[in-house]
mmCIF file of C-alpha atoms and ligand atoms in Angstrom:
data_model
loop_
_atom_site.group_PDB
_atom_site.id
_atom_site.type_symbol
_atom_site.label_atom_id
_atom_site.label_comp_id
_atom_site.label_asym_id
_atom_site.label_seq_id
_atom_site.Cartn_x
_atom_site.Cartn_y
_atom_site.Cartn_z
ATOM 1 C CA MET A 1 2.078 -6.613 -21.698
ATOM 2 C CA ILE A 2 4.986 -6.692 -24.118
ATOM 3 C CA ASN A 3 8.142 -8.438 -22.804
ATOM 4 C CA GLU A 4 6.124 -9.773 -19.882
ATOM 5 C CA GLY A 5 8.168 -11.673 -17.318
ATOM 6 C CA ILE A 6 11.452 -9.967 -18.165
ATOM 7 C CA SER A 7 12.421 -7.785 -15.228
ATOM 8 C CA ARG A 8 12.944 -4.109 -15.776
ATOM 9 C CA ARG A 9 13.722 -1.029 -13.779
ATOM 10 C CA GLY A 10 10.729 1.043 -12.657
ATOM 11 C CA LEU A 11 10.324 4.481 -14.224
ATOM 12 C CA MET A 12 9.075 7.764 -12.810
ATOM 13 C CA LEU A 13 6.356 9.295 -14.987
ATOM 14 C CA VAL A 14 5.738 12.984 -14.347
ATOM 15 C CA LEU A 15 2.618 14.694 -15.664
ATOM 16 C CA SER A 16 2.617 18.480 -15.398
ATOM 17 C CA SER A 17 0.177 21.095 -16.633
ATOM 18 C CA PRO A 18 -1.641 24.204 -15.494
ATOM 19 C CA SER A 19 -4.576 23.121 -13.314
ATOM 20 C CA GLY A 20 -7.740 22.429 -15.281
ATOM 21 C CA THR A 21 -5.914 20.943 -18.268
ATOM 22 C CA GLY A 22 -7.214 17.439 -17.594
ATOM 23 C CA LYS A 23 -4.008 16.009 -16.173
ATOM 24 C CA THR A 24 -5.732 14.356 -13.186
ATOM 25 C CA ALA A 25 -8.289 12.641 -15.451
ATOM 26 C CA ILE A 26 -5.473 11.355 -17.680
ATOM 27 C CA ALA A 27 -3.533 10.166 -14.618
ATOM 28 C CA HIS A 28 -6.510 8.220 -13.261
ATOM 29 C CA LYS A 29 -7.193 6.490 -16.572
ATOM 30 C CA ILE A 30 -3.546 5.399 -16.718
ATOM 31 C CA LEU A 31 -3.595 4.191 -13.109
ATOM 32 C CA ASP A 32 -6.870 2.287 -13.546
ATOM 33 C CA SER A 33 -5.616 0.372 -16.559
ATOM 34 C CA ASP A 34 -2.091 -0.357 -15.347
ATOM 35 C CA PRO A 35 -1.750 -2.280 -12.076
ATOM 36 C CA ASN A 36 2.036 -1.874 -12.064
ATOM 37 C CA PHE A 37 1.658 1.843 -11.428
ATOM 38 C CA PHE A 38 1.888 3.471 -8.043
ATOM 39 C CA LEU A 39 0.539 7.019 -7.598
ATOM 40 C CA SER A 40 2.728 9.287 -5.527
ATOM 41 C CA VAL A 41 0.399 11.046 -3.086
ATOM 42 C CA SER A 42 1.782 14.485 -2.241
ATOM 43 C CA ALA A 43 1.699 16.397 0.995
ATOM 44 C CA THR A 44 0.197 19.878 0.800
ATOM 45 C CA THR A 45 -0.689 22.804 3.025
ATOM 46 C CA ARG A 46 -3.643 23.634 0.731
ATOM 47 C CA ALA A 47 -7.136 23.100 2.176
ATOM 48 C CA PRO A 48 -9.024 20.066 0.800
ATOM 49 C CA ARG A 49 -11.488 20.774 -2.023
ATOM 50 C CA PRO A 50 -14.970 19.300 -1.830
ATOM 51 C CA GLY A 51 -14.716 15.554 -2.458
ATOM 52 C CA GLU A 52 -10.986 15.320 -1.791
ATOM 53 C CA ILE A 53 -9.913 12.672 0.733
ATOM 54 C CA ASP A 54 -6.888 12.836 3.002
ATOM 55 C CA GLY A 55 -4.413 10.080 2.109
ATOM 56 C CA ARG A 56 -5.992 9.465 -1.308
ATOM 57 C CA ASP A 57 -5.781 12.830 -3.082
ATOM 58 C CA TYR A 58 -3.206 14.462 -0.827
ATOM 59 C CA TYR A 59 -1.867 14.322 2.703
ATOM 60 C CA PHE A 60 -3.319 17.577 4.003
ATOM 61 C CA VAL A 61 -0.878 18.940 6.552
ATOM 62 C CA SER A 62 -0.271 22.153 8.500
ATOM 63 C CA ARG A 63 2.535 24.516 7.524
ATOM 64 C CA ALA A 64 4.421 23.517 10.682
ATOM 65 C CA ARG A 65 4.183 19.814 9.774
ATOM 66 C CA PHE A 66 5.243 20.541 6.180
ATOM 67 C CA ASP A 67 8.299 22.504 7.369
ATOM 68 C CA GLU A 68 9.187 19.620 9.666
ATOM 69 C CA MET A 69 9.026 17.162 6.740
ATOM 70 C CA VAL A 70 11.329 19.421 4.706
ATOM 71 C CA GLU A 71 13.728 19.773 7.641
ATOM 72 C CA LYS A 72 13.919 16.015 8.211
ATOM 73 C CA GLY A 73 14.530 15.308 4.504
ATOM 74 C CA ASP A 74 11.266 13.367 4.254
ATOM 75 C CA LEU A 75 10.376 15.013 0.910
ATOM 76 C CA LEU A 76 11.980 14.052 -2.383
ATOM 77 C CA GLU A 77 11.098 17.468 -3.812
ATOM 78 C CA HIS A 78 8.908 20.348 -2.758
ATOM 79 C CA ALA A 79 7.689 23.680 -4.118
ATOM 80 C CA GLU A 80 5.414 26.596 -3.419
ATOM 81 C CA PHE A 81 2.470 27.076 -5.762
ATOM 82 C CA CYS A 82 -0.259 29.748 -5.514
ATOM 83 C CA GLY A 83 0.641 30.426 -1.871
ATOM 84 C CA ASN A 84 0.568 26.766 -0.767
ATOM 85 C CA CYS A 85 3.332 24.217 -0.273
ATOM 86 C CA TYR A 86 3.409 20.870 -2.070
ATOM 87 C CA GLY A 87 5.892 18.029 -1.740
ATOM 88 C CA THR A 88 6.530 14.378 -2.582
ATOM 89 C CA PRO A 89 7.027 12.022 0.381
ATOM 90 C CA ARG A 90 10.312 10.193 -0.183
ATOM 91 C CA ALA A 91 9.738 6.801 1.494
ATOM 92 C CA PRO A 92 6.858 5.420 -0.661
ATOM 93 C CA VAL A 93 8.690 6.395 -3.857
ATOM 94 C CA GLU A 94 11.885 4.649 -2.819
ATOM 95 C CA LYS A 95 9.940 1.534 -1.772
ATOM 96 C CA SER A 96 8.049 1.353 -5.090
ATOM 97 C CA LEU A 97 11.164 1.854 -7.196
ATOM 98 C CA SER A 98 12.973 -0.897 -5.285
ATOM 99 C CA GLU A 99 10.021 -3.206 -6.020
ATOM 100 C CA GLY A 100 10.375 -2.413 -9.735
ATOM 101 C CA ARG A 101 7.077 -0.555 -9.904
ATOM 102 C CA ASP A 102 6.465 2.544 -12.013
ATOM 103 C CA ILE A 103 5.449 5.707 -10.222
ATOM 104 C CA LEU A 104 3.205 8.484 -11.439
ATOM 105 C CA PHE A 105 3.747 12.041 -10.197
ATOM 106 C CA ASP A 106 1.266 14.850 -10.667
ATOM 107 C CA ILE A 107 3.611 17.736 -9.874
ATOM 108 C CA GLU A 108 4.528 21.136 -11.279
ATOM 109 C CA TRP A 109 7.733 22.255 -13.037
ATOM 110 C CA GLN A 110 9.817 23.223 -9.985
ATOM 111 C CA GLY A 111 9.351 19.741 -8.531
ATOM 112 C CA THR A 112 10.054 18.139 -11.915
ATOM 113 C CA ARG A 113 13.363 20.005 -12.079
ATOM 114 C CA GLN A 114 14.323 18.669 -8.655
ATOM 115 C CA LEU A 115 13.447 15.086 -9.640
ATOM 116 C CA ALA A 116 15.462 15.520 -12.843
ATOM 117 C CA LYS A 117 18.473 16.572 -10.786
ATOM 118 C CA ALA A 118 18.125 13.560 -8.504
ATOM 119 C CA ALA A 119 17.199 10.826 -10.999
ATOM 120 C CA ARG A 120 17.198 11.959 -14.657
ATOM 121 C CA ALA A 121 17.669 8.455 -16.054
ATOM 122 C CA ASP A 122 14.545 7.156 -14.305
ATOM 123 C CA LEU A 123 12.401 10.135 -15.236
ATOM 124 C CA VAL A 124 9.936 10.426 -18.126
ATOM 125 C CA CYS A 125 8.278 13.834 -18.060
ATOM 126 C CA VAL A 126 5.214 14.847 -20.007
ATOM 127 C CA PHE A 127 3.717 18.335 -20.224
ATOM 128 C CA ILE A 128 -0.013 18.597 -20.934
ATOM 129 C CA LEU A 129 -1.145 21.788 -22.653
ATOM 130 C CA PRO A 130 -4.718 23.099 -22.828
ATOM 131 C CA PRO A 131 -6.138 23.743 -26.324
ATOM 132 C CA SER A 132 -6.288 27.456 -25.366
ATOM 133 C CA LEU A 133 -6.322 29.732 -22.311
ATOM 134 C CA ALA A 134 -10.025 30.461 -22.869
ATOM 135 C CA GLU A 135 -10.766 26.728 -22.780
ATOM 136 C CA LEU A 136 -8.690 26.410 -19.611
ATOM 137 C CA ARG A 137 -10.766 29.069 -17.830
ATOM 138 C CA ARG A 138 -13.972 27.422 -19.058
ATOM 139 C CA ARG A 139 -12.857 24.065 -17.587
ATOM 140 C CA LEU A 140 -11.879 25.641 -14.245
ATOM 141 C CA VAL A 141 -15.287 27.331 -13.994
ATOM 142 C CA LEU A 142 -17.118 24.107 -14.984
ATOM 143 C CA ARG A 143 -15.195 22.108 -12.366
ATOM 144 C CA LYS A 144 -16.852 24.246 -9.651
ATOM 145 C CA GLN A 145 -14.050 23.418 -7.201
ATOM 146 C CA ASP A 146 -12.535 26.865 -6.789
ATOM 147 C CA SER A 147 -13.884 30.328 -5.992
ATOM 148 C CA ASP A 148 -13.675 33.080 -8.657
ATOM 149 C CA ASP A 149 -10.679 34.576 -6.826
ATOM 150 C CA VAL A 150 -8.809 31.290 -6.884
ATOM 151 C CA ILE A 151 -9.667 30.773 -10.566
ATOM 152 C CA ASP A 152 -8.254 34.233 -11.372
ATOM 153 C CA LYS A 153 -5.101 33.371 -9.444
ATOM 154 C CA ARG A 154 -4.738 30.008 -11.214
ATOM 155 C CA MET A 155 -5.242 31.640 -14.634
ATOM 156 C CA ALA A 156 -2.600 34.214 -13.773
ATOM 157 C CA THR A 157 -0.082 31.455 -12.985
ATOM 158 C CA ALA A 158 -1.103 29.278 -15.961
ATOM 159 C CA GLU A 159 0.876 31.344 -18.458
ATOM 160 C CA SER A 160 4.090 31.197 -16.450
ATOM 161 C CA GLU A 161 3.630 27.451 -15.922
ATOM 162 C CA ILE A 162 3.108 26.931 -19.652
ATOM 163 C CA SER A 163 6.403 28.735 -20.298
ATOM 164 C CA HIS A 164 8.174 25.641 -18.903
ATOM 165 C CA TRP A 165 6.773 23.260 -21.537
ATOM 166 C CA ASN A 166 10.155 23.023 -23.240
ATOM 167 C CA GLU A 167 11.809 21.444 -20.179
ATOM 168 C CA TYR A 168 9.801 18.242 -20.735
ATOM 169 C CA ASP A 169 10.507 15.094 -22.797
ATOM 170 C CA TYR A 170 7.011 14.945 -24.316
ATOM 171 C CA VAL A 171 4.265 17.510 -24.897
ATOM 172 C CA ILE A 172 0.579 16.708 -25.448
ATOM 173 C CA VAL A 173 -2.194 19.168 -26.301
ATOM 174 C CA ASN A 174 -5.209 17.749 -24.472
ATOM 175 C CA ARG A 175 -8.051 18.244 -26.978
ATOM 176 C CA ASP A 176 -9.603 14.842 -26.337
ATOM 177 C CA LEU A 177 -9.177 12.828 -23.133
ATOM 178 C CA ASP A 178 -9.059 9.375 -24.774
ATOM 179 C CA GLU A 179 -6.565 10.506 -27.397
ATOM 180 C CA SER A 180 -4.329 12.010 -24.722
ATOM 181 C CA VAL A 181 -4.510 8.840 -22.624
ATOM 182 C CA ALA A 182 -3.581 6.799 -25.713
ATOM 183 C CA ALA A 183 -0.614 9.110 -26.296
ATOM 184 C CA VAL A 184 0.622 8.670 -22.716
ATOM 185 C CA ARG A 185 0.221 4.887 -23.060
ATOM 186 C CA SER A 186 2.349 4.833 -26.194
ATOM 187 C CA ILE A 187 5.002 6.943 -24.467
ATOM 188 C CA LEU A 188 5.010 4.376 -21.653
ATOM 189 C CA THR A 189 5.294 1.435 -24.031
ATOM 190 C CA THR A 190 8.287 3.030 -25.728
ATOM 191 C CA GLU A 191 10.013 4.118 -22.534
ATOM 192 C CA ARG A 192 9.578 0.687 -20.924
ATOM 193 C CA LEU A 193 11.216 -0.913 -23.972
ATOM 194 C CA LYS A 194 14.369 1.188 -23.637
ATOM 195 C CA ARG A 195 17.282 -1.204 -23.423
ATOM 196 C CA VAL A 196 18.738 0.394 -20.285
ATOM 197 C CA ARG A 197 15.476 -0.208 -18.406
ATOM 198 C CA GLN A 198 15.271 -3.875 -19.404
ATOM 199 C CA THR A 199 17.523 -5.158 -16.662
ATOM 200 C CA GLY A 200 16.410 -8.771 -17.154
ATOM 201 C CA MET A 201 17.134 -8.815 -20.898
ATOM 202 C CA GLU A 202 20.732 -9.961 -20.534
ATOM 203 C CA ASP A 203 19.644 -13.153 -18.736
ATOM 204 C CA TYR A 204 16.783 -13.639 -21.166
ATOM 205 C CA VAL A 205 19.070 -13.377 -24.190
ATOM 206 C CA ARG A 206 21.682 -15.658 -22.588
ATOM 207 C CA HIS A 207 19.019 -18.308 -21.943
ATOM 208 C CA THR A 208 17.605 -17.995 -25.426
ATOM 209 C CA VAL A 209 21.058 -18.475 -26.913
ATOM 210 C CA SER A 210 21.982 -21.441 -24.696
ATOM 211 C CA GLU A 211 18.621 -23.110 -25.293
ATOM 212 C CA ALA A 212 19.152 -22.783 -29.054
ATOM 213 C CA LYS A 213 22.543 -24.569 -28.897
HETATM 214 P P1 5GP T 301 -3.790 21.550 -7.012
HETATM 215 O O1 5GP T 301 -3.872 22.530 -5.873
HETATM 216 O O2 5GP T 301 -4.567 22.001 -8.209
HETATM 217 O O3 5GP T 301 -4.141 20.155 -6.572
HETATM 218 O O4 5GP T 301 -2.261 21.475 -7.458
HETATM 219 C C1 5GP T 301 -1.594 22.639 -7.828
HETATM 220 C C2 5GP T 301 -0.303 22.281 -8.532
HETATM 221 O O5 5GP T 301 0.597 21.642 -7.628
HETATM 222 C C3 5GP T 301 -0.498 21.303 -9.688
HETATM 223 O O6 5GP T 301 0.248 21.780 -10.798
HETATM 224 C C4 5GP T 301 0.064 20.014 -9.175
HETATM 225 O O7 5GP T 301 0.605 19.219 -10.218
HETATM 226 C C5 5GP T 301 1.169 20.526 -8.254
HETATM 227 N N1 5GP T 301 1.582 19.564 -7.245
HETATM 228 C C6 5GP T 301 0.819 18.661 -6.586
HETATM 229 N N2 5GP T 301 1.571 17.937 -5.744
HETATM 230 C C7 5GP T 301 2.838 18.373 -5.878
HETATM 231 C C8 5GP T 301 4.093 17.988 -5.289
HETATM 232 O O8 5GP T 301 4.200 17.090 -4.457
HETATM 233 N N3 5GP T 301 5.183 18.685 -5.674
HETATM 234 C C9 5GP T 301 5.138 19.690 -6.594
HETATM 235 N N4 5GP T 301 6.279 20.269 -6.918
HETATM 236 N N5 5GP T 301 3.969 20.068 -7.172
HETATM 237 C C10 5GP T 301 2.859 19.421 -6.829
#
């Protein structure tokens, strides 16, 4: 990794998109290839889909438990989406940032706005667009994870979600998974090289100069 060994501040990478755009596949490819990344696992009141595992994909909680987490300030951000509640547990994020790790968030625009309010300087937000709405519906149907009713509901919200694309730092049209992953990787390389994030650079430069004398 470039500038290896020079300490830097962790960043918070947000990926948002209407569901079915391929955001989760992109997120997993990034996580698999980058051991410094920590995935923020959200709490939700939504029922698990086939194959989803509690604690890995989400913390599946009751509405009462979710409300309690909100009340106690245990969530960094939270939002309602398609009739369910979603939120980011605060403690693991704070721990990872203090360890200098990067964190990946798969959250929607309302949550992104809240994170931007709390920590704009640490945030890098990327919006993933589908090639078209027809392609989005095709992918949701192919995924076979949701009933027709739920797919209709998700398509109905997709357009309003897409309307928030211009609140993001970067926008990627996901035509090809590998190309999109490569684009996210280059965003990460650039963002990690930002001078303000390279907290160890001052020491590094000082040493380089004194060694040269
Ligand atoms: P899904 O039900 O398809 O897993 O997620 C629905 C939407 O909720 C997606 O856009 C996803 O990014 C978003 N989401 C998941 N977790 C969170 C969270 O903790 N906070 C917010 N604000 N949105 C979330």
